[in-house]
Short mmCIF file of N, CA and C in Angstrom, two decimals:
data_model
loop_
_atom_site.label_atom_id
_atom_site.label_comp_id
_atom_site.label_asym_id
_atom_site.label_seq_id
_atom_site.Cartn_x
_atom_site.Cartn_y
_atom_site.Cartn_z
N UNK A 113 -134.88 -30.39 12.74
CA UNK A 113 -134.97 -30.01 13.88
C UNK A 113 -136.26 -29.62 14.68
N UNK A 114 -136.71 -30.17 15.20
CA UNK A 114 -138.26 -29.32 15.38
C UNK A 114 -138.37 -29.24 17.30
N UNK A 115 -138.42 -27.70 17.38
CA UNK A 115 -138.64 -27.13 18.67
C UNK A 115 -140.29 -27.13 18.70
N UNK A 116 -140.91 -27.79 20.07
CA UNK A 116 -142.09 -27.56 20.03
C UNK A 116 -142.52 -26.60 21.28
N UNK A 117 -143.65 -25.71 21.05
CA UNK A 117 -144.14 -25.09 22.37
C UNK A 117 -144.04 -25.77 23.62
N UNK A 118 -143.84 -25.13 24.81
CA UNK A 118 -143.88 -25.41 25.94
C UNK A 118 -145.39 -25.41 26.35
N UNK A 119 -146.22 -26.07 27.08
CA UNK A 119 -147.68 -26.00 27.75
C UNK A 119 -146.53 -25.23 28.82
N UNK A 120 -148.01 -24.22 29.44
CA UNK A 120 -147.64 -23.55 30.64
C UNK A 120 -148.67 -23.95 31.69
N UNK A 121 -148.02 -24.21 32.97
CA UNK A 121 -149.14 -24.07 33.93
C UNK A 121 -150.22 -23.48 34.14
N UNK A 122 -151.74 -24.45 34.16
CA UNK A 122 -152.53 -24.05 33.92
C UNK A 122 -153.63 -24.80 32.47
N UNK A 123 -152.40 -25.62 31.94
CA UNK A 123 -153.21 -25.98 30.83
C UNK A 123 -153.37 -27.82 31.42
N UNK A 124 -154.69 -28.09 31.42
CA UNK A 124 -155.11 -29.59 31.94
C UNK A 124 -154.43 -30.43 31.39
N UNK A 125 -153.54 -30.69 30.41
CA UNK A 125 -152.90 -31.39 29.77
C UNK A 125 -151.62 -31.96 31.01
N UNK A 126 -151.29 -31.22 31.60
CA UNK A 126 -149.89 -31.19 32.40
C UNK A 126 -150.33 -31.76 33.53
N UNK A 127 -152.07 -31.95 34.05
CA UNK A 127 -152.30 -32.57 35.09
C UNK A 127 -153.07 -33.94 34.72
N UNK A 128 -152.93 -34.14 33.72
CA UNK A 128 -153.41 -35.26 33.39
C UNK A 128 -152.38 -36.67 32.89
N UNK A 129 -152.68 -37.57 33.51
CA UNK A 129 -151.88 -38.73 33.34
C UNK A 129 -151.12 -38.94 31.65
N UNK A 130 -149.90 -39.36 31.39
CA UNK A 130 -149.73 -40.09 30.25
C UNK A 130 -150.65 -41.43 30.26
N UNK A 131 -150.16 -41.51 29.08
CA UNK A 131 -150.74 -43.42 28.65
C UNK A 131 -149.40 -43.76 28.39
N UNK A 132 -149.16 -45.23 28.55
CA UNK A 132 -148.14 -46.22 28.51
C UNK A 132 -148.06 -46.50 27.07
N UNK A 133 -147.22 -46.40 26.87
CA UNK A 133 -146.37 -46.84 25.33
C UNK A 133 -146.46 -47.72 24.76
N UNK A 134 -147.12 -48.81 23.80
CA UNK A 134 -147.26 -49.53 23.19
C UNK A 134 -146.21 -49.89 21.55
N UNK A 135 -146.79 -48.74 21.09
CA UNK A 135 -146.06 -48.53 19.31
C UNK A 135 -144.57 -47.54 19.27
N UNK A 136 -143.74 -49.03 19.11
CA UNK A 136 -142.34 -48.28 19.19
C UNK A 136 -142.38 -48.34 17.49
N UNK A 137 -142.58 -46.63 17.39
CA UNK A 137 -142.35 -46.49 15.45
C UNK A 137 -141.55 -45.32 15.60
N UNK A 138 -141.97 -44.67 14.12
CA UNK A 138 -140.87 -43.73 13.59
C UNK A 138 -141.84 -42.79 14.34
N UNK A 139 -143.05 -42.47 14.66
CA UNK A 139 -143.41 -41.06 15.48
C UNK A 139 -142.93 -41.05 16.46
N UNK A 140 -142.72 -42.25 17.29
CA UNK A 140 -142.04 -42.06 18.97
C UNK A 140 -140.90 -41.87 18.70
N UNK A 141 -140.04 -42.29 17.81
CA UNK A 141 -138.65 -41.73 17.39
C UNK A 141 -138.64 -39.90 17.24
N UNK A 142 -139.59 -40.09 16.30
CA UNK A 142 -139.46 -38.10 15.99
C UNK A 142 -140.08 -37.65 17.38
N UNK A 143 -140.70 -38.07 18.04
CA UNK A 143 -141.33 -37.34 19.34
C UNK A 143 -139.98 -36.88 20.18
N UNK A 144 -138.97 -38.45 20.28
CA UNK A 144 -137.81 -38.22 21.17
C UNK A 144 -136.98 -37.00 21.00
N UNK A 145 -136.92 -37.24 19.36
CA UNK A 145 -136.12 -36.26 18.79
C UNK A 145 -136.37 -35.09 18.69
N UNK A 146 -137.48 -34.84 18.71
CA UNK A 146 -138.14 -33.25 19.10
C UNK A 146 -138.32 -32.99 20.43
N UNK A 147 -138.27 -33.86 21.80
CA UNK A 147 -138.22 -33.29 23.08
C UNK A 147 -136.33 -33.18 23.45
N UNK A 148 -135.65 -34.07 22.46
CA UNK A 148 -134.33 -33.21 23.05
C UNK A 148 -133.89 -32.26 22.52
N UNK A 149 -134.63 -31.99 21.13
CA UNK A 149 -134.43 -30.47 20.33
C UNK A 149 -135.31 -29.67 21.41
N UNK A 150 -136.06 -29.61 21.45
CA UNK A 150 -137.21 -29.13 22.58
C UNK A 150 -136.62 -28.44 23.88
N UNK A 151 -135.99 -29.24 24.77
CA UNK A 151 -135.03 -29.15 25.97
C UNK A 151 -134.12 -28.60 25.84
N UNK A 152 -132.97 -28.98 24.76
CA UNK A 152 -131.62 -28.17 24.20
C UNK A 152 -132.09 -27.13 23.89
N UNK A 153 -133.22 -26.31 23.65
CA UNK A 153 -133.17 -25.17 22.94
C UNK A 153 -133.70 -23.96 24.31
N UNK A 154 -134.23 -24.69 25.25
CA UNK A 154 -134.82 -24.16 26.18
C UNK A 154 -134.25 -24.51 27.64
N UNK A 155 -132.76 -24.60 27.35
CA UNK A 155 -131.84 -24.82 28.32
C UNK A 155 -131.94 -26.13 29.37
N UNK A 156 -133.28 -26.93 29.15
CA UNK A 156 -133.94 -27.70 30.44
C UNK A 156 -132.51 -28.16 30.41
N UNK A 157 -133.21 -29.40 31.75
CA UNK A 157 -132.37 -30.37 32.63
C UNK A 157 -133.52 -31.76 32.46
N UNK A 158 -134.68 -31.93 32.07
CA UNK A 158 -135.64 -32.93 31.13
C UNK A 158 -136.89 -32.02 30.37
N UNK A 159 -137.16 -33.25 29.96
CA UNK A 159 -138.61 -32.64 29.33
C UNK A 159 -139.47 -33.97 29.05
N UNK A 160 -140.74 -33.84 29.66
CA UNK A 160 -141.55 -34.89 29.41
C UNK A 160 -142.78 -35.08 28.32
N UNK A 161 -143.29 -35.50 27.59
CA UNK A 161 -143.84 -35.74 26.51
C UNK A 161 -145.48 -34.66 26.87
N UNK A 162 -146.16 -34.50 27.91
CA UNK A 162 -147.02 -34.03 28.30
C UNK A 162 -146.86 -32.17 28.43
N UNK A 163 -145.56 -32.22 28.26
CA UNK A 163 -145.54 -30.78 28.52
C UNK A 163 -144.99 -30.32 27.05
N UNK A 164 -145.18 -30.99 25.99
CA UNK A 164 -145.36 -30.21 24.27
C UNK A 164 -146.63 -30.99 24.04
N UNK A 165 -147.96 -31.50 24.46
CA UNK A 165 -149.00 -31.55 24.65
C UNK A 165 -149.72 -33.02 24.10
N UNK A 166 -148.52 -33.95 24.62
CA UNK A 166 -148.58 -34.98 23.59
C UNK A 166 -148.77 -36.45 24.46
N UNK A 167 -149.93 -37.33 25.06
CA UNK A 167 -149.87 -37.96 26.39
C UNK A 167 -149.31 -39.45 26.01
N UNK A 168 -148.23 -39.39 25.47
CA UNK A 168 -147.34 -40.55 25.68
C UNK A 168 -146.54 -40.79 26.86
N UNK A 169 -145.90 -41.69 27.28
CA UNK A 169 -145.48 -42.30 28.67
C UNK A 169 -143.44 -41.92 28.34
N UNK A 170 -143.04 -40.66 28.52
CA UNK A 170 -141.94 -40.65 27.77
C UNK A 170 -141.11 -39.10 28.22
N UNK A 171 -139.92 -39.24 28.75
CA UNK A 171 -139.59 -37.79 28.99
C UNK A 171 -138.05 -38.08 28.80
N UNK A 172 -137.08 -37.00 28.60
CA UNK A 172 -135.80 -37.14 27.79
C UNK A 172 -135.15 -36.13 29.32
N UNK A 173 -134.14 -36.94 29.59
CA UNK A 173 -133.23 -35.51 30.52
C UNK A 173 -131.63 -35.61 29.92
N UNK A 174 -131.17 -33.73 30.32
CA UNK A 174 -129.89 -33.94 29.92
C UNK A 174 -129.53 -32.95 31.55
N UNK A 175 -128.95 -33.58 32.32
CA UNK A 175 -128.81 -33.35 33.59
C UNK A 175 -127.41 -33.96 34.02
N UNK A 176 -126.50 -33.05 34.84
CA UNK A 176 -125.35 -33.53 35.80
C UNK A 176 -125.99 -34.11 37.12
N UNK A 177 -125.10 -35.23 37.05
CA UNK A 177 -124.71 -35.93 38.46
C UNK A 177 -124.17 -34.80 39.86
N UNK A 178 -123.26 -35.40 40.48
CA UNK A 178 -123.01 -34.62 41.97
C UNK A 178 -121.50 -34.19 41.65
N UNK A 179 -120.78 -34.99 40.19
CA UNK A 179 -119.75 -34.13 40.24
C UNK A 179 -119.49 -33.51 39.26
N UNK A 180 -120.94 -32.98 38.21
CA UNK A 180 -121.20 -32.19 37.37
C UNK A 180 -120.90 -32.67 36.10
N UNK A 181 -121.11 -34.48 36.01
CA UNK A 181 -120.66 -34.90 34.51
C UNK A 181 -122.20 -35.17 34.00
N UNK A 182 -122.34 -34.82 32.93
CA UNK A 182 -123.81 -34.59 32.31
C UNK A 182 -124.18 -36.17 31.90
N UNK A 183 -125.77 -36.01 32.40
CA UNK A 183 -126.00 -37.74 31.68
C UNK A 183 -127.48 -37.44 30.79
N UNK A 184 -127.44 -38.25 29.47
CA UNK A 184 -128.12 -37.45 28.45
C UNK A 184 -129.56 -39.02 28.17
N UNK A 185 -130.24 -38.83 28.48
CA UNK A 185 -131.26 -40.16 27.56
C UNK A 185 -132.92 -39.43 27.80
N UNK A 186 -133.20 -40.79 27.55
CA UNK A 186 -134.72 -40.87 27.43
C UNK A 186 -135.07 -41.97 27.99
N UNK A 187 -136.26 -42.36 28.53
CA UNK A 187 -136.88 -43.26 29.11
C UNK A 187 -138.34 -43.38 28.59
N UNK A 188 -138.88 -44.62 28.33
CA UNK A 188 -140.31 -45.07 28.13
C UNK A 188 -140.96 -45.48 29.01
N UNK A 189 -142.35 -45.12 29.27
CA UNK A 189 -142.98 -45.94 30.57
C UNK A 189 -142.20 -45.81 31.62
N UNK A 190 -141.21 -45.01 32.11
CA UNK A 190 -140.57 -45.34 33.41
C UNK A 190 -141.64 -45.67 34.99
N UNK A 191 -140.71 -46.45 35.73
CA UNK A 191 -141.41 -46.42 37.13
C UNK A 191 -140.08 -45.93 37.85
N UNK A 192 -140.57 -45.26 39.04
CA UNK A 192 -139.31 -44.61 39.96
C UNK A 192 -139.73 -45.08 41.07
N UNK A 193 -138.39 -45.40 42.03
CA UNK A 193 -137.85 -45.57 43.37
C UNK A 193 -136.94 -44.35 43.72
N UNK A 194 -137.70 -44.41 44.59
CA UNK A 194 -136.82 -43.47 45.57
C UNK A 194 -136.51 -43.71 47.14
N UNK A 195 -134.90 -43.35 47.68
CA UNK A 195 -134.75 -43.63 48.94
C UNK A 195 -134.10 -42.46 49.52
N UNK A 196 -133.93 -42.46 51.13
CA UNK A 196 -132.65 -40.95 51.36
C UNK A 196 -133.88 -40.15 52.03
N UNK A 197 -133.22 -39.24 52.55
CA UNK A 197 -133.67 -38.43 52.98
C UNK A 197 -134.12 -37.17 52.11
N UNK A 198 -135.48 -36.65 52.59
CA UNK A 198 -135.83 -35.60 51.51
C UNK A 198 -135.09 -34.13 51.53
N UNK A 199 -134.02 -33.55 50.50
CA UNK A 199 -133.41 -32.90 50.57
C UNK A 199 -134.11 -31.55 49.33
N UNK A 200 -134.16 -30.17 50.22
CA UNK A 200 -134.85 -29.08 49.72
C UNK A 200 -133.96 -28.20 48.88
N UNK A 201 -134.27 -27.58 47.89
CA UNK A 201 -133.69 -27.25 47.14
C UNK A 201 -134.50 -25.91 45.74
N UNK A 202 -134.50 -25.12 45.58
CA UNK A 202 -134.55 -24.45 44.58
C UNK A 202 -135.08 -25.16 43.34
N UNK A 203 -136.47 -25.52 42.75
CA UNK A 203 -136.68 -25.85 41.45
C UNK A 203 -137.25 -25.21 40.76
N UNK A 204 -137.28 -25.53 39.39
CA UNK A 204 -137.98 -25.28 38.56
C UNK A 204 -138.38 -25.93 37.49
N UNK A 205 -139.08 -25.20 36.14
CA UNK A 205 -140.01 -25.88 35.24
C UNK A 205 -140.04 -25.41 34.54
N UNK A 206 -139.96 -25.96 33.11
CA UNK A 206 -139.89 -25.24 31.66
C UNK A 206 -141.84 -25.09 31.66
N UNK A 207 -142.30 -25.99 32.37
CA UNK A 207 -143.93 -25.39 32.19
C UNK A 207 -144.14 -23.99 33.11
N UNK A 208 -143.29 -23.61 34.18
CA UNK A 208 -143.47 -22.76 34.78
C UNK A 208 -142.05 -21.68 34.70
N UNK A 209 -142.17 -21.11 33.72
CA UNK A 209 -141.14 -20.21 33.01
C UNK A 209 -140.55 -19.22 33.93
N UNK A 210 -139.50 -18.95 34.02
CA UNK A 210 -138.75 -18.17 34.93
C UNK A 210 -139.10 -18.05 36.38
N UNK A 211 -139.54 -19.21 37.18
CA UNK A 211 -139.71 -19.31 39.00
C UNK A 211 -139.12 -20.33 38.97
N UNK A 212 -138.92 -20.08 40.16
CA UNK A 212 -138.08 -21.34 41.23
C UNK A 212 -138.62 -21.08 42.74
N UNK A 213 -139.08 -22.17 42.85
CA UNK A 213 -139.48 -22.30 44.30
C UNK A 213 -138.87 -23.63 45.27
N UNK A 214 -138.65 -23.65 46.36
CA UNK A 214 -137.98 -24.60 47.60
C UNK A 214 -139.02 -25.77 47.36
N UNK A 215 -138.67 -27.20 47.08
CA UNK A 215 -138.84 -28.46 46.20
C UNK A 215 -138.05 -29.29 47.28
N UNK A 216 -139.08 -30.25 48.47
CA UNK A 216 -138.43 -31.18 48.65
C UNK A 216 -138.84 -32.26 48.02
N UNK A 217 -137.03 -33.12 48.02
CA UNK A 217 -137.15 -34.12 46.69
C UNK A 217 -136.38 -35.56 47.45
N UNK A 218 -136.67 -36.81 47.37
CA UNK A 218 -135.40 -38.28 47.79
C UNK A 218 -134.44 -37.72 47.07
N UNK A 219 -133.13 -37.81 47.80
CA UNK A 219 -131.83 -37.64 47.85
C UNK A 219 -131.63 -38.81 46.61
N UNK A 220 -132.22 -39.93 46.48
CA UNK A 220 -131.37 -40.80 45.36
C UNK A 220 -132.87 -41.18 44.67
N UNK A 221 -132.44 -41.87 43.35
CA UNK A 221 -133.80 -42.01 42.65
C UNK A 221 -133.24 -43.04 41.30
N UNK A 222 -134.15 -43.62 41.39
CA UNK A 222 -133.69 -44.76 40.16
C UNK A 222 -134.96 -44.85 39.05
N UNK A 223 -134.67 -44.66 37.98
CA UNK A 223 -136.43 -45.18 36.91
C UNK A 223 -135.91 -46.13 36.09
N UNK A 224 -136.89 -46.80 36.07
CA UNK A 224 -136.69 -47.83 35.16
C UNK A 224 -137.71 -47.84 34.19
N UNK A 225 -137.41 -48.31 32.68
CA UNK A 225 -138.21 -48.20 31.79
C UNK A 225 -137.86 -49.16 30.27
N UNK A 226 -138.44 -48.29 29.22
CA UNK A 226 -137.59 -49.13 28.26
C UNK A 226 -136.98 -48.16 27.09
N UNK A 227 -136.05 -48.36 25.92
CA UNK A 227 -135.64 -47.32 25.35
C UNK A 227 -136.70 -47.29 24.06
N UNK A 228 -136.15 -46.50 23.15
CA UNK A 228 -136.90 -46.70 21.42
C UNK A 228 -136.95 -47.88 21.09
N UNK A 229 -136.52 -48.91 21.36
CA UNK A 229 -136.29 -50.39 20.88
C UNK A 229 -136.48 -51.52 21.70
N UNK A 230 -137.40 -50.82 23.12
CA UNK A 230 -137.91 -51.67 23.85
C UNK A 230 -137.03 -52.35 24.60
N UNK A 231 -135.94 -51.84 24.70
CA UNK A 231 -134.60 -52.56 25.45
C UNK A 231 -134.81 -51.66 26.90
N UNK A 232 -134.27 -52.62 28.14
CA UNK A 232 -134.60 -52.17 29.52
C UNK A 232 -133.81 -51.14 29.56
N UNK A 233 -134.19 -49.84 30.39
CA UNK A 233 -133.42 -48.66 31.02
C UNK A 233 -133.41 -48.91 32.51
N UNK A 234 -132.56 -48.47 32.73
CA UNK A 234 -132.33 -48.18 33.81
C UNK A 234 -131.57 -47.05 34.12
N UNK A 235 -131.92 -45.81 35.34
CA UNK A 235 -131.08 -44.78 35.22
C UNK A 235 -130.98 -44.18 36.58
N UNK A 236 -130.25 -44.20 37.57
CA UNK A 236 -130.16 -43.72 38.72
C UNK A 236 -129.07 -42.15 38.99
N UNK A 237 -129.61 -41.52 40.32
CA UNK A 237 -128.61 -40.43 40.36
C UNK A 237 -129.10 -40.13 41.78
N UNK A 238 -128.40 -39.09 42.29
CA UNK A 238 -128.35 -38.69 43.69
C UNK A 238 -128.33 -36.97 43.49
N UNK A 239 -128.71 -36.13 43.87
CA UNK A 239 -128.39 -34.62 44.59
C UNK A 239 -129.73 -34.65 43.38
N UNK A 240 -129.36 -33.61 42.30
CA UNK A 240 -129.92 -33.24 41.44
C UNK A 240 -129.88 -33.64 40.35
N UNK A 241 -129.44 -34.64 39.98
CA UNK A 241 -130.00 -35.71 38.98
C UNK A 241 -130.99 -36.38 39.12
N UNK A 242 -131.12 -37.17 40.76
CA UNK A 242 -132.33 -37.25 41.12
C UNK A 242 -133.05 -36.55 41.27
N UNK A 243 -133.08 -35.43 41.62
CA UNK A 243 -134.34 -34.50 41.70
C UNK A 243 -134.80 -34.83 39.81
N UNK A 244 -133.98 -34.43 38.96
CA UNK A 244 -134.64 -34.73 37.88
C UNK A 244 -135.39 -35.51 37.51
N UNK A 245 -134.94 -36.81 38.01
CA UNK A 245 -135.67 -38.00 37.51
C UNK A 245 -137.41 -38.36 37.90
N UNK A 246 -137.10 -37.51 39.24
CA UNK A 246 -138.17 -37.52 40.01
C UNK A 246 -139.57 -36.47 39.45
N UNK A 247 -138.61 -35.13 38.97
CA UNK A 247 -139.51 -34.28 38.42
C UNK A 247 -140.14 -34.57 37.07
N UNK A 248 -139.24 -35.29 36.46
CA UNK A 248 -140.31 -35.37 35.38
C UNK A 248 -140.86 -37.07 35.25
N UNK A 249 -140.51 -37.96 36.14
CA UNK A 249 -141.76 -39.03 36.17
C UNK A 249 -143.12 -37.82 36.68
N UNK A 250 -142.69 -37.53 37.79
CA UNK A 250 -144.54 -36.16 38.62
C UNK A 250 -144.63 -36.14 36.94
N UNK A 251 -144.17 -35.12 35.84
CA UNK A 251 -144.74 -35.07 34.83
C UNK A 251 -145.88 -35.84 34.67
N UNK A 252 -145.65 -36.72 33.91
CA UNK A 252 -146.19 -38.30 33.18
C UNK A 252 -146.80 -38.61 34.03
N UNK A 253 -147.16 -38.16 35.33
CA UNK A 253 -148.23 -38.77 36.51
C UNK A 253 -149.04 -37.72 36.34
N UNK A 254 -149.04 -36.35 35.73
CA UNK A 254 -150.03 -35.32 35.90
C UNK A 254 -149.30 -34.22 37.08
N UNK A 255 -148.63 -34.20 37.43
CA UNK A 255 -148.18 -33.80 38.58
C UNK A 255 -146.83 -32.75 38.10
N UNK A 256 -147.33 -31.33 38.67
CA UNK A 256 -146.36 -30.37 38.73
C UNK A 256 -145.79 -30.17 39.83
N UNK A 257 -144.53 -29.50 39.77
CA UNK A 257 -143.77 -29.59 40.72
C UNK A 257 -144.88 -28.55 41.99
N UNK A 258 -145.06 -27.84 41.55
CA UNK A 258 -145.82 -26.79 42.44
C UNK A 258 -147.05 -27.26 43.23
N UNK A 259 -147.18 -29.14 42.80
CA UNK A 259 -148.51 -29.67 43.86
C UNK A 259 -147.33 -29.57 45.10
N UNK A 260 -146.30 -29.74 45.01
CA UNK A 260 -145.64 -30.33 46.01
C UNK A 260 -144.96 -28.56 47.06
N UNK A 261 -145.23 -28.19 46.72
CA UNK A 261 -144.76 -27.15 47.71
C UNK A 261 -145.84 -27.02 49.10
N UNK A 262 -144.96 -27.03 50.17
CA UNK A 262 -145.61 -26.10 51.19
C UNK A 262 -145.54 -24.81 51.74
N UNK A 263 -146.25 -24.53 52.87
CA UNK A 263 -146.60 -23.18 53.04
C UNK A 263 -145.22 -22.17 53.06
N UNK A 264 -145.00 -21.27 53.45
CA UNK A 264 -145.52 -20.24 52.12
C UNK A 264 -145.48 -20.34 51.04
N UNK A 265 -144.81 -20.86 50.56
CA UNK A 265 -144.09 -21.09 48.94
C UNK A 265 -145.38 -21.54 48.28
N UNK A 266 -146.97 -22.70 48.81
CA UNK A 266 -147.72 -22.60 48.18
C UNK A 266 -148.30 -21.52 47.88
N UNK A 267 -148.84 -20.83 48.88
CA UNK A 267 -149.27 -19.75 48.76
C UNK A 267 -148.49 -18.56 47.75
N UNK A 268 -147.84 -18.40 47.73
CA UNK A 268 -146.95 -17.28 46.20
C UNK A 268 -146.87 -18.28 45.14
N UNK A 269 -146.96 -19.54 45.25
CA UNK A 269 -146.84 -20.14 43.89
C UNK A 269 -148.51 -19.94 43.67
N UNK A 270 -149.42 -20.23 44.33
CA UNK A 270 -150.60 -19.78 43.42
C UNK A 270 -150.98 -17.99 43.12
N UNK A 271 -150.22 -17.85 43.82
CA UNK A 271 -150.57 -15.92 43.84
C UNK A 271 -149.67 -15.43 42.30
N UNK A 272 -148.19 -16.53 42.11
CA UNK A 272 -147.66 -15.81 40.96
C UNK A 272 -148.60 -16.62 39.77
N UNK A 273 -149.16 -17.75 39.82
CA UNK A 273 -150.24 -18.10 38.57
C UNK A 273 -151.03 -17.10 38.48
N UNK A 274 -151.97 -16.66 39.29
CA UNK A 274 -152.88 -15.71 39.12
C UNK A 274 -152.58 -14.11 38.60
N UNK A 275 -151.18 -14.00 38.93
CA UNK A 275 -150.55 -12.66 38.85
C UNK A 275 -149.95 -12.87 37.35
N UNK A 276 -149.37 -13.50 36.64
CA UNK A 276 -148.86 -14.97 35.08
C UNK A 276 -150.26 -14.41 34.15
N UNK A 277 -151.35 -15.08 34.93
CA UNK A 277 -152.74 -15.29 33.72
C UNK A 277 -152.26 -16.60 33.29
N UNK A 278 -151.77 -17.84 33.87
CA UNK A 278 -151.24 -18.89 33.64
C UNK A 278 -152.38 -19.91 34.65
N UNK A 279 -154.03 -18.94 34.50
CA UNK A 279 -154.98 -20.43 34.71
C UNK A 279 -155.88 -20.62 34.00
N UNK A 280 -155.52 -20.49 32.70
CA UNK A 280 -156.33 -21.17 31.66
C UNK A 280 -155.85 -22.14 30.63
N UNK A 281 -156.35 -22.51 30.07
CA UNK A 281 -155.78 -23.85 28.82
C UNK A 281 -154.99 -23.25 27.58
N UNK A 282 -154.61 -23.87 26.92
CA UNK A 282 -153.56 -23.35 25.90
C UNK A 282 -152.23 -22.10 25.56
N UNK A 283 -152.20 -21.64 26.80
CA UNK A 283 -150.98 -21.34 26.57
C UNK A 283 -149.60 -21.61 27.24
N UNK A 284 -148.59 -21.37 26.06
CA UNK A 284 -147.16 -22.24 25.79
C UNK A 284 -146.40 -21.05 25.35
N UNK A 285 -145.07 -21.48 25.49
CA UNK A 285 -144.05 -20.64 25.28
C UNK A 285 -142.90 -21.52 24.21
N UNK A 286 -142.19 -21.07 23.14
CA UNK A 286 -141.53 -21.31 22.16
C UNK A 286 -140.16 -20.59 22.92
N UNK A 287 -139.10 -22.20 23.23
CA UNK A 287 -138.19 -22.15 23.34
C UNK A 287 -137.28 -21.21 22.02
N UNK A 288 -136.10 -20.59 22.06
CA UNK A 288 -135.61 -19.71 21.40
C UNK A 288 -136.18 -18.51 20.69
N UNK A 289 -137.43 -18.23 20.81
CA UNK A 289 -138.17 -17.45 20.59
C UNK A 289 -138.41 -16.05 22.03
N UNK A 290 -137.42 -15.58 21.56
CA UNK A 290 -137.55 -14.08 22.77
C UNK A 290 -136.60 -14.72 24.02
N UNK A 291 -136.33 -13.97 24.80
CA UNK A 291 -135.70 -14.33 25.93
C UNK A 291 -135.75 -15.37 26.47
N UNK A 292 -134.80 -15.44 27.02
CA UNK A 292 -134.83 -17.01 27.66
C UNK A 292 -135.12 -16.74 29.47
N UNK A 293 -136.64 -17.42 29.69
CA UNK A 293 -137.39 -17.26 30.96
C UNK A 293 -136.26 -17.22 32.03
N UNK A 294 -135.27 -18.62 32.31
CA UNK A 294 -134.55 -19.02 33.36
C UNK A 294 -133.42 -18.23 33.18
N UNK A 295 -132.93 -17.76 31.99
CA UNK A 295 -131.39 -16.63 32.16
C UNK A 295 -131.70 -15.35 31.77
N UNK A 296 -132.34 -14.79 31.72
CA UNK A 296 -132.50 -13.59 31.26
C UNK A 296 -132.24 -12.06 32.21
#
């Protein structure tokens, strides 16, 4: 079990698009396992590789659907499709620990990609699970959810980043080391 430090907003690796994966090897399998371990330790709904400083295009998810049933898996080289009216709800992010802001997302999402063996994967969801798929795919495109905020929430988020000192690279937190920033 390896829990990796999670980068915090302000680190340029979070704003850099990831690279497509072409090698399906033991190193990739270890990364996916570490992402699951880190996400579980952080009580997260999902975690993208660049959130732990890895530039490969893969994320894990462990989030409920509209019925409360959990879905858990990983997607490599995801391609996102969305439809439906935008729904606004408070959204959080492991790279913005302890904060939540109203964010609009499409009501339905589907991600296609591959798994660790190169087999095709399709994951779709509505509500919270759609939000999770969109959020994690955004990460891999180098986009934090904060960039989706509308006023006055965008200004509130900018002030929060400044107050927190999250404007420089290299800041991270380690899940399990100290209080849970989302449930304290």
